[in-house]
Amino acid sequence: MTSLGSLMVVLWAGSSAAGPWRGYASVTTGAILDHTSGLRARGGALQAYVGGETPFGLSLGLVGEGVQTWGAKFSGQQAELDYLSLGLELRLRFLREGGVNPWVGLRVSQSRSTPLAFPADGEELRRMLHSGLSTALRLGVDAWFGEHLGLTASTAWQWCDVRVDDPTTGAAGACTNPLHSLLIGPTLRF
């Protein structure tokens, strides 16, 4: 963790020459992958981001995301881990002088999940509704085709976007294991 932090500081310091204030807007789409739970959910995602950037590469923006996934079958029904989230994302951009700008981000948002709940023995799957605070650690890169138009590709590990009731422990709205997203789409810089 210390090495990663040191690398981020060196990259940022080496490219932190003050530039103009900028705005960013992007719409990305891609896939959500569940690597860590037994559901093995997979599905599609759509994300929108609008933010402003300081002259030193630190930006803050509003981010919204919607996801629909399908996983393993239980009692003849296919499990789903679906959610909508709206929140804030802090991004730090590196190497801003060139045509390719990597960045790291931290998202904190309010998520509303509507998964099919895990059944107790003999019960049918049922749709649940939960909301709560969620977070994501994001890594991305912007490739620019000119001054204003580019392409954004990003990946993220997301915590607590989906909550479920666990009949074995009686926990209501417990966080599922982290979900992994892979997104790509157009971005504007103004």
mmCIF file with all atom_site columns, C-alpha atoms in Angstrom:
data_model
loop_
_atom_site.group_PDB
_atom_site.id
_atom_site.type_symbol
_atom_site.label_atom_id
_atom_site.label_alt_id
_atom_site.label_comp_id
_atom_site.label_asym_id
_atom_site.label_entity_id
_atom_site.label_seq_id
_atom_site.pdbx_PDB_ins_code
_atom_site.Cartn_x
_atom_site.Cartn_y
_atom_site.Cartn_z
_atom_site.occupancy
_atom_site.B_iso_or_equiv
_atom_site.pdbx_formal_charge
_atom_site.auth_seq_id
_atom_site.auth_comp_id
_atom_site.auth_asym_id
_atom_site.auth_atom_id
_atom_site.pdbx_PDB_model_num
ATOM 1   C CA . MET A 1 1   ? 0.000   0.000   0.000   1.00 0.00 ? 1   MET A CA 1
ATOM 2   C CA . THR A 1 2   ? 2.867   2.352   0.810   1.00 0.00 ? 2   THR A CA 1
ATOM 3   C CA . SER A 1 3   ? 4.525   1.621   -2.538  1.00 0.00 ? 3   SER A CA 1
ATOM 4   C CA . LEU A 1 4   ? 1.293   2.328   -4.419  1.00 0.00 ? 4   LEU A CA 1
ATOM 5   C CA . GLY A 1 5   ? 0.838   5.585   -2.511  1.00 0.00 ? 5   GLY A CA 1
ATOM 6   C CA . SER A 1 6   ? 4.432   6.617   -3.228  1.00 0.00 ? 6   SER A CA 1
ATOM 7   C CA . LEU A 1 7   ? 4.003   5.864   -6.940  1.00 0.00 ? 7   LEU A CA 1
ATOM 8   C CA . MET A 1 8   ? 0.844   7.995   -7.044  1.00 0.00 ? 8   MET A CA 1
ATOM 9   C CA . VAL A 1 9   ? 2.613   10.943  -5.376  1.00 0.00 ? 9   VAL A CA 1
ATOM 10  C CA . VAL A 1 10  ? 5.581   10.718  -7.779  1.00 0.00 ? 10  VAL A CA 1
ATOM 11  C CA . LEU A 1 11  ? 3.330   10.534  -10.850 1.00 0.00 ? 11  LEU A CA 1
ATOM 12  C CA . TRP A 1 12  ? 1.219   13.433  -9.646  1.00 0.00 ? 12  TRP A CA 1
ATOM 13  C CA . ALA A 1 13  ? 4.193   15.582  -8.607  1.00 0.00 ? 13  ALA A CA 1
ATOM 14  C CA . GLY A 1 14  ? 5.904   14.961  -11.945 1.00 0.00 ? 14  GLY A CA 1
ATOM 15  C CA . SER A 1 15  ? 2.867   16.162  -13.860 1.00 0.00 ? 15  SER A CA 1
ATOM 16  C CA . SER A 1 16  ? 1.263   18.618  -11.483 1.00 0.00 ? 16  SER A CA 1
ATOM 17  C CA . ALA A 1 17  ? 2.062   21.806  -13.379 1.00 0.00 ? 17  ALA A CA 1
ATOM 18  C CA . ALA A 1 18  ? -0.874  24.125  -12.929 1.00 0.00 ? 18  ALA A CA 1
ATOM 19  C CA . GLY A 1 19  ? -3.249  24.212  -15.834 1.00 0.00 ? 19  GLY A CA 1
ATOM 20  C CA . PRO A 1 20  ? -6.658  25.750  -16.406 1.00 0.00 ? 20  PRO A CA 1
ATOM 21  C CA . TRP A 1 21  ? -9.814  24.883  -14.505 1.00 0.00 ? 21  TRP A CA 1
ATOM 22  C CA . ARG A 1 22  ? -11.665 22.248  -16.531 1.00 0.00 ? 22  ARG A CA 1
ATOM 23  C CA . GLY A 1 23  ? -14.963 20.441  -16.639 1.00 0.00 ? 23  GLY A CA 1
ATOM 24  C CA . TYR A 1 24  ? -15.530 16.812  -17.622 1.00 0.00 ? 24  TYR A CA 1
ATOM 25  C CA . ALA A 1 25  ? -18.602 14.878  -18.732 1.00 0.00 ? 25  ALA A CA 1
ATOM 26  C CA . SER A 1 26  ? -18.645 11.213  -19.676 1.00 0.00 ? 26  SER A CA 1
ATOM 27  C CA . VAL A 1 27  ? -21.090 8.400   -20.331 1.00 0.00 ? 27  VAL A CA 1
ATOM 28  C CA . THR A 1 28  ? -19.659 4.895   -20.112 1.00 0.00 ? 28  THR A CA 1
ATOM 29  C CA . THR A 1 29  ? -21.080 1.428   -20.468 1.00 0.00 ? 29  THR A CA 1
ATOM 30  C CA . GLY A 1 30  ? -19.705 -2.020  -19.837 1.00 0.00 ? 30  GLY A CA 1
ATOM 31  C CA . ALA A 1 31  ? -19.908 -5.056  -17.609 1.00 0.00 ? 31  ALA A CA 1
ATOM 32  C CA . ILE A 1 32  ? -20.238 -5.861  -13.917 1.00 0.00 ? 32  ILE A CA 1
ATOM 33  C CA . LEU A 1 33  ? -18.565 -9.069  -12.762 1.00 0.00 ? 33  LEU A CA 1
ATOM 34  C CA . ASP A 1 34  ? -19.073 -10.890 -9.481  1.00 0.00 ? 34  ASP A CA 1
ATOM 35  C CA . HIS A 1 35  ? -15.806 -12.768 -8.862  1.00 0.00 ? 35  HIS A CA 1
ATOM 36  C CA . THR A 1 36  ? -16.148 -13.259 -5.124  1.00 0.00 ? 36  THR A CA 1
ATOM 37  C CA . SER A 1 37  ? -19.567 -14.750 -4.308  1.00 0.00 ? 37  SER A CA 1
ATOM 38  C CA . GLY A 1 38  ? -21.110 -18.067 -5.249  1.00 0.00 ? 38  GLY A CA 1
ATOM 39  C CA . LEU A 1 39  ? -23.706 -16.302 -7.423  1.00 0.00 ? 39  LEU A CA 1
ATOM 40  C CA . ARG A 1 40  ? -21.212 -15.499 -10.198 1.00 0.00 ? 40  ARG A CA 1
ATOM 41  C CA . ALA A 1 41  ? -23.455 -12.644 -11.338 1.00 0.00 ? 41  ALA A CA 1
ATOM 42  C CA . ARG A 1 42  ? -22.723 -10.971 -14.665 1.00 0.00 ? 42  ARG A CA 1
ATOM 43  C CA . GLY A 1 43  ? -24.475 -8.099  -16.361 1.00 0.00 ? 43  GLY A CA 1
ATOM 44  C CA . GLY A 1 44  ? -24.453 -4.683  -17.919 1.00 0.00 ? 44  GLY A CA 1
ATOM 45  C CA . ALA A 1 45  ? -23.817 -1.249  -16.473 1.00 0.00 ? 45  ALA A CA 1
ATOM 46  C CA . LEU A 1 46  ? -24.356 2.345   -17.528 1.00 0.00 ? 46  LEU A CA 1
ATOM 47  C CA . GLN A 1 47  ? -22.569 5.223   -15.778 1.00 0.00 ? 47  GLN A CA 1
ATOM 48  C CA . ALA A 1 48  ? -22.627 9.021   -16.152 1.00 0.00 ? 48  ALA A CA 1
ATOM 49  C CA . TYR A 1 49  ? -20.081 11.447  -14.647 1.00 0.00 ? 49  TYR A CA 1
ATOM 50  C CA . VAL A 1 50  ? -20.003 15.263  -14.570 1.00 0.00 ? 50  VAL A CA 1
ATOM 51  C CA . GLY A 1 51  ? -17.249 17.061  -12.667 1.00 0.00 ? 51  GLY A CA 1
ATOM 52  C CA . GLY A 1 52  ? -14.882 19.963  -12.360 1.00 0.00 ? 52  GLY A CA 1
ATOM 53  C CA . GLU A 1 53  ? -11.079 19.819  -12.151 1.00 0.00 ? 53  GLU A CA 1
ATOM 54  C CA . THR A 1 54  ? -8.745  22.132  -10.261 1.00 0.00 ? 54  THR A CA 1
ATOM 55  C CA . PRO A 1 55  ? -5.560  23.427  -11.933 1.00 0.00 ? 55  PRO A CA 1
ATOM 56  C CA . PHE A 1 56  ? -3.553  20.696  -10.154 1.00 0.00 ? 56  PHE A CA 1
ATOM 57  C CA . GLY A 1 57  ? -5.464  17.659  -11.438 1.00 0.00 ? 57  GLY A CA 1
ATOM 58  C CA . LEU A 1 58  ? -7.816  16.975  -8.521  1.00 0.00 ? 58  LEU A CA 1
ATOM 59  C CA . SER A 1 59  ? -11.446 16.778  -9.575  1.00 0.00 ? 59  SER A CA 1
ATOM 60  C CA . LEU A 1 60  ? -14.779 16.282  -7.866  1.00 0.00 ? 60  LEU A CA 1
ATOM 61  C CA . GLY A 1 61  ? -17.887 15.195  -9.683  1.00 0.00 ? 61  GLY A CA 1
ATOM 62  C CA . LEU A 1 62  ? -21.359 13.738  -9.548  1.00 0.00 ? 62  LEU A CA 1
ATOM 63  C CA . VAL A 1 63  ? -21.601 10.103  -10.667 1.00 0.00 ? 63  VAL A CA 1
ATOM 64  C CA . GLY A 1 64  ? -24.651 7.939   -11.311 1.00 0.00 ? 64  GLY A CA 1
ATOM 65  C CA . GLU A 1 65  ? -24.706 4.265   -12.198 1.00 0.00 ? 65  GLU A CA 1
ATOM 66  C CA . GLY A 1 66  ? -27.324 1.648   -13.025 1.00 0.00 ? 66  GLY A CA 1
ATOM 67  C CA . VAL A 1 67  ? -26.653 -2.092  -13.166 1.00 0.00 ? 67  VAL A CA 1
ATOM 68  C CA . GLN A 1 68  ? -28.644 -5.208  -14.071 1.00 0.00 ? 68  GLN A CA 1
ATOM 69  C CA . THR A 1 69  ? -26.994 -8.591  -13.425 1.00 0.00 ? 69  THR A CA 1
ATOM 70  C CA . TRP A 1 70  ? -27.966 -12.262 -13.522 1.00 0.00 ? 70  TRP A CA 1
ATOM 71  C CA . GLY A 1 71  ? -26.338 -15.092 -11.614 1.00 0.00 ? 71  GLY A CA 1
ATOM 72  C CA . ALA A 1 72  ? -26.773 -18.717 -10.586 1.00 0.00 ? 72  ALA A CA 1
ATOM 73  C CA . LYS A 1 73  ? -30.196 -20.410 -10.417 1.00 0.00 ? 73  LYS A CA 1
ATOM 74  C CA . PHE A 1 74  ? -31.881 -21.250 -7.118  1.00 0.00 ? 74  PHE A CA 1
ATOM 75  C CA . SER A 1 75  ? -35.190 -23.122 -6.956  1.00 0.00 ? 75  SER A CA 1
ATOM 76  C CA . GLY A 1 76  ? -35.553 -22.701 -10.720 1.00 0.00 ? 76  GLY A CA 1
ATOM 77  C CA . GLN A 1 77  ? -35.202 -18.889 -10.578 1.00 0.00 ? 77  GLN A CA 1
ATOM 78  C CA . GLN A 1 78  ? -32.160 -16.940 -11.688 1.00 0.00 ? 78  GLN A CA 1
ATOM 79  C CA . ALA A 1 79  ? -30.644 -14.745 -8.973  1.00 0.00 ? 79  ALA A CA 1
ATOM 80  C CA . GLU A 1 80  ? -30.236 -11.033 -9.686  1.00 0.00 ? 80  GLU A CA 1
ATOM 81  C CA . LEU A 1 81  ? -28.030 -8.354  -8.092  1.00 0.00 ? 81  LEU A CA 1
ATOM 82  C CA . ASP A 1 82  ? -29.372 -5.042  -9.432  1.00 0.00 ? 82  ASP A CA 1
ATOM 83  C CA . TYR A 1 83  ? -28.765 -1.513  -8.180  1.00 0.00 ? 83  TYR A CA 1
ATOM 84  C CA . LEU A 1 84  ? -28.868 2.218   -8.881  1.00 0.00 ? 84  LEU A CA 1
ATOM 85  C CA . SER A 1 85  ? -26.395 4.593   -7.246  1.00 0.00 ? 85  SER A CA 1
ATOM 86  C CA . LEU A 1 86  ? -25.890 8.341   -7.134  1.00 0.00 ? 86  LEU A CA 1
ATOM 87  C CA . GLY A 1 87  ? -22.988 10.018  -5.377  1.00 0.00 ? 87  GLY A CA 1
ATOM 88  C CA . LEU A 1 88  ? -19.720 11.930  -5.472  1.00 0.00 ? 88  LEU A CA 1
ATOM 89  C CA . GLU A 1 89  ? -16.411 10.858  -6.968  1.00 0.00 ? 89  GLU A CA 1
ATOM 90  C CA . LEU A 1 90  ? -12.999 12.349  -6.242  1.00 0.00 ? 90  LEU A CA 1
ATOM 91  C CA . ARG A 1 91  ? -10.439 11.808  -9.045  1.00 0.00 ? 91  ARG A CA 1
ATOM 92  C CA . LEU A 1 92  ? -6.736  12.534  -9.214  1.00 0.00 ? 92  LEU A CA 1
ATOM 93  C CA . ARG A 1 93  ? -5.338  12.766  -12.763 1.00 0.00 ? 93  ARG A CA 1
ATOM 94  C CA . PHE A 1 94  ? -1.728  12.141  -13.747 1.00 0.00 ? 94  PHE A CA 1
ATOM 95  C CA . LEU A 1 95  ? 0.376   13.089  -16.804 1.00 0.00 ? 95  LEU A CA 1
ATOM 96  C CA . ARG A 1 96  ? -2.181  15.721  -17.823 1.00 0.00 ? 96  ARG A CA 1
ATOM 97  C CA . GLU A 1 97  ? 0.052   17.362  -20.444 1.00 0.00 ? 97  GLU A CA 1
ATOM 98  C CA . GLY A 1 98  ? -0.140  14.419  -22.891 1.00 0.00 ? 98  GLY A CA 1
ATOM 99  C CA . GLY A 1 99  ? -2.858  12.758  -24.915 1.00 0.00 ? 99  GLY A CA 1
ATOM 100 C CA . VAL A 1 100 ? -3.338  9.938   -22.403 1.00 0.00 ? 100 VAL A CA 1
ATOM 101 C CA . ASN A 1 101 ? -4.218  10.741  -18.784 1.00 0.00 ? 101 ASN A CA 1
ATOM 102 C CA . PRO A 1 102 ? -4.434  7.958   -16.173 1.00 0.00 ? 102 PRO A CA 1
ATOM 103 C CA . TRP A 1 103 ? -6.450  8.654   -13.016 1.00 0.00 ? 103 TRP A CA 1
ATOM 104 C CA . VAL A 1 104 ? -7.499  7.101   -9.710  1.00 0.00 ? 104 VAL A CA 1
ATOM 105 C CA . GLY A 1 105 ? -10.850 7.765   -8.103  1.00 0.00 ? 105 GLY A CA 1
ATOM 106 C CA . LEU A 1 106 ? -12.834 7.173   -4.945  1.00 0.00 ? 106 LEU A CA 1
ATOM 107 C CA . ARG A 1 107 ? -16.625 7.097   -5.145  1.00 0.00 ? 107 ARG A CA 1
ATOM 108 C CA . VAL A 1 108 ? -19.035 7.424   -2.222  1.00 0.00 ? 108 VAL A CA 1
ATOM 109 C CA . SER A 1 109 ? -22.700 7.119   -3.126  1.00 0.00 ? 109 SER A CA 1
ATOM 110 C CA . GLN A 1 110 ? -26.186 6.232   -2.021  1.00 0.00 ? 110 GLN A CA 1
ATOM 111 C CA . SER A 1 111 ? -27.162 2.906   -3.578  1.00 0.00 ? 111 SER A CA 1
ATOM 112 C CA . ARG A 1 112 ? -30.613 1.414   -3.947  1.00 0.00 ? 112 ARG A CA 1
ATOM 113 C CA . SER A 1 113 ? -30.411 -2.322  -4.582  1.00 0.00 ? 113 SER A CA 1
ATOM 114 C CA . THR A 1 114 ? -33.244 -4.639  -5.582  1.00 0.00 ? 114 THR A CA 1
ATOM 115 C CA . PRO A 1 115 ? -31.752 -8.138  -5.476  1.00 0.00 ? 115 PRO A CA 1
ATOM 116 C CA . LEU A 1 116 ? -33.603 -11.413 -5.417  1.00 0.00 ? 116 LEU A CA 1
ATOM 117 C CA . ALA A 1 117 ? -32.989 -12.449 -1.801  1.00 0.00 ? 117 ALA A CA 1
ATOM 118 C CA . PHE A 1 118 ? -31.225 -15.646 -0.803  1.00 0.00 ? 118 PHE A CA 1
ATOM 119 C CA . PRO A 1 119 ? -33.916 -18.110 0.302   1.00 0.00 ? 119 PRO A CA 1
ATOM 120 C CA . ALA A 1 120 ? -34.039 -20.030 3.544   1.00 0.00 ? 120 ALA A CA 1
ATOM 121 C CA . ASP A 1 121 ? -34.558 -23.765 3.056   1.00 0.00 ? 121 ASP A CA 1
ATOM 122 C CA . GLY A 1 122 ? -37.791 -24.406 1.194   1.00 0.00 ? 122 GLY A CA 1
ATOM 123 C CA . GLU A 1 123 ? -38.558 -20.731 0.448   1.00 0.00 ? 123 GLU A CA 1
ATOM 124 C CA . GLU A 1 124 ? -38.930 -19.078 -2.927  1.00 0.00 ? 124 GLU A CA 1
ATOM 125 C CA . LEU A 1 125 ? -36.595 -16.306 -4.046  1.00 0.00 ? 125 LEU A CA 1
ATOM 126 C CA . ARG A 1 126 ? -38.175 -12.899 -3.503  1.00 0.00 ? 126 ARG A CA 1
ATOM 127 C CA . ARG A 1 127 ? -37.346 -9.359  -4.566  1.00 0.00 ? 127 ARG A CA 1
ATOM 128 C CA . MET A 1 128 ? -35.956 -7.171  -1.773  1.00 0.00 ? 128 MET A CA 1
ATOM 129 C CA . LEU A 1 129 ? -35.391 -3.430  -1.579  1.00 0.00 ? 129 LEU A CA 1
ATOM 130 C CA . HIS A 1 130 ? -32.407 -1.994  0.299   1.00 0.00 ? 130 HIS A CA 1
ATOM 131 C CA . SER A 1 131 ? -30.630 1.325   0.286   1.00 0.00 ? 131 SER A CA 1
ATOM 132 C CA . GLY A 1 132 ? -27.405 2.381   1.905   1.00 0.00 ? 132 GLY A CA 1
ATOM 133 C CA . LEU A 1 133 ? -24.009 3.984   1.549   1.00 0.00 ? 133 LEU A CA 1
ATOM 134 C CA . SER A 1 134 ? -21.618 2.366   -0.938  1.00 0.00 ? 134 SER A CA 1
ATOM 135 C CA . THR A 1 135 ? -18.023 2.986   -1.996  1.00 0.00 ? 135 THR A CA 1
ATOM 136 C CA . ALA A 1 136 ? -15.801 2.191   -4.963  1.00 0.00 ? 136 ALA A CA 1
ATOM 137 C CA . LEU A 1 137 ? -12.094 2.397   -5.729  1.00 0.00 ? 137 LEU A CA 1
ATOM 138 C CA . ARG A 1 138 ? -11.657 3.257   -9.410  1.00 0.00 ? 138 ARG A CA 1
ATOM 139 C CA . LEU A 1 139 ? -8.749  3.244   -11.875 1.00 0.00 ? 139 LEU A CA 1
ATOM 140 C CA . GLY A 1 140 ? -9.099  4.740   -15.321 1.00 0.00 ? 140 GLY A CA 1
ATOM 141 C CA . VAL A 1 141 ? -7.487  6.349   -18.313 1.00 0.00 ? 141 VAL A CA 1
ATOM 142 C CA . ASP A 1 142 ? -8.655  9.099   -20.655 1.00 0.00 ? 142 ASP A CA 1
ATOM 143 C CA . ALA A 1 143 ? -7.330  9.100   -24.236 1.00 0.00 ? 143 ALA A CA 1
ATOM 144 C CA . TRP A 1 144 ? -7.867  12.419  -26.055 1.00 0.00 ? 144 TRP A CA 1
ATOM 145 C CA . PHE A 1 145 ? -8.494  12.770  -29.813 1.00 0.00 ? 145 PHE A CA 1
ATOM 146 C CA . GLY A 1 146 ? -8.276  16.556  -29.623 1.00 0.00 ? 146 GLY A CA 1
ATOM 147 C CA . GLU A 1 147 ? -8.669  19.274  -27.027 1.00 0.00 ? 147 GLU A CA 1
ATOM 148 C CA . HIS A 1 148 ? -12.261 18.389  -26.090 1.00 0.00 ? 148 HIS A CA 1
ATOM 149 C CA . LEU A 1 149 ? -13.235 14.842  -27.200 1.00 0.00 ? 149 LEU A CA 1
ATOM 150 C CA . GLY A 1 150 ? -11.831 11.639  -25.744 1.00 0.00 ? 150 GLY A CA 1
ATOM 151 C CA . LEU A 1 151 ? -12.460 8.065   -24.694 1.00 0.00 ? 151 LEU A CA 1
ATOM 152 C CA . THR A 1 152 ? -12.567 6.912   -21.064 1.00 0.00 ? 152 THR A CA 1
ATOM 153 C CA . ALA A 1 153 ? -11.864 3.350   -19.912 1.00 0.00 ? 153 ALA A CA 1
ATOM 154 C CA . SER A 1 154 ? -12.108 2.442   -16.243 1.00 0.00 ? 154 SER A CA 1
ATOM 155 C CA . THR A 1 155 ? -12.313 -0.408  -13.794 1.00 0.00 ? 155 THR A CA 1
ATOM 156 C CA . ALA A 1 156 ? -13.547 -0.406  -10.208 1.00 0.00 ? 156 ALA A CA 1
ATOM 157 C CA . TRP A 1 157 ? -14.029 -2.546  -7.117  1.00 0.00 ? 157 TRP A CA 1
ATOM 158 C CA . GLN A 1 158 ? -17.347 -1.568  -5.551  1.00 0.00 ? 158 GLN A CA 1
ATOM 159 C CA . TRP A 1 159 ? -18.468 -2.286  -1.970  1.00 0.00 ? 159 TRP A CA 1
ATOM 160 C CA . CYS A 1 160 ? -22.035 -2.378  -0.625  1.00 0.00 ? 160 CYS A CA 1
ATOM 161 C CA . ASP A 1 161 ? -23.787 -1.423  -3.861  1.00 0.00 ? 161 ASP A CA 1
ATOM 162 C CA . VAL A 1 162 ? -25.947 -4.504  -3.319  1.00 0.00 ? 162 VAL A CA 1
ATOM 163 C CA . ARG A 1 163 ? -27.364 -5.516  0.066   1.00 0.00 ? 163 ARG A CA 1
ATOM 164 C CA . VAL A 1 164 ? -29.268 -8.713  0.818   1.00 0.00 ? 164 VAL A CA 1
ATOM 165 C CA . ASP A 1 165 ? -31.059 -10.338 3.731   1.00 0.00 ? 165 ASP A CA 1
ATOM 166 C CA . ASP A 1 166 ? -29.145 -13.364 5.018   1.00 0.00 ? 166 ASP A CA 1
ATOM 167 C CA . PRO A 1 167 ? -31.529 -15.968 6.473   1.00 0.00 ? 167 PRO A CA 1
ATOM 168 C CA . THR A 1 168 ? -28.685 -17.960 8.050   1.00 0.00 ? 168 THR A CA 1
ATOM 169 C CA . THR A 1 169 ? -27.562 -15.092 10.297  1.00 0.00 ? 169 THR A CA 1
ATOM 170 C CA . GLY A 1 170 ? -30.719 -12.987 10.337  1.00 0.00 ? 170 GLY A CA 1
ATOM 171 C CA . ALA A 1 171 ? -28.753 -9.963  9.077   1.00 0.00 ? 171 ALA A CA 1
ATOM 172 C CA . ALA A 1 172 ? -31.011 -7.515  7.262   1.00 0.00 ? 172 ALA A CA 1
ATOM 173 C CA . GLY A 1 173 ? -29.366 -5.642  4.417   1.00 0.00 ? 173 GLY A CA 1
ATOM 174 C CA . ALA A 1 174 ? -25.890 -7.140  4.763   1.00 0.00 ? 174 ALA A CA 1
ATOM 175 C CA . CYS A 1 175 ? -23.392 -6.095  2.082   1.00 0.00 ? 175 CYS A CA 1
ATOM 176 C CA . THR A 1 176 ? -22.654 -8.584  -0.656  1.00 0.00 ? 176 THR A CA 1
ATOM 177 C CA . ASN A 1 177 ? -19.085 -9.286  -1.683  1.00 0.00 ? 177 ASN A CA 1
ATOM 178 C CA . PRO A 1 178 ? -17.424 -6.603  -3.863  1.00 0.00 ? 178 PRO A CA 1
ATOM 179 C CA . LEU A 1 179 ? -18.465 -6.262  -7.496  1.00 0.00 ? 179 LEU A CA 1
ATOM 180 C CA . HIS A 1 180 ? -15.960 -5.508  -10.265 1.00 0.00 ? 180 HIS A CA 1
ATOM 181 C CA . SER A 1 181 ? -16.839 -3.163  -13.133 1.00 0.00 ? 181 SER A CA 1
ATOM 182 C CA . LEU A 1 182 ? -15.232 -2.619  -16.548 1.00 0.00 ? 182 LEU A CA 1
ATOM 183 C CA . LEU A 1 183 ? -16.513 0.481   -18.392 1.00 0.00 ? 183 LEU A CA 1
ATOM 184 C CA . ILE A 1 184 ? -15.697 2.379   -21.586 1.00 0.00 ? 184 ILE A CA 1
ATOM 185 C CA . GLY A 1 185 ? -17.263 5.338   -23.347 1.00 0.00 ? 185 GLY A CA 1
ATOM 186 C CA . PRO A 1 186 ? -16.928 8.876   -24.717 1.00 0.00 ? 186 PRO A CA 1
ATOM 187 C CA . THR A 1 187 ? -15.836 11.821  -22.587 1.00 0.00 ? 187 THR A CA 1
ATOM 188 C CA . LEU A 1 188 ? -15.872 15.592  -23.070 1.00 0.00 ? 188 LEU A CA 1
ATOM 189 C CA . ARG A 1 189 ? -13.428 18.096  -21.624 1.00 0.00 ? 189 ARG A CA 1
ATOM 190 C CA . PHE A 1 190 ? -14.405 21.761  -21.526 1.00 0.00 ? 190 PHE A CA 1
#
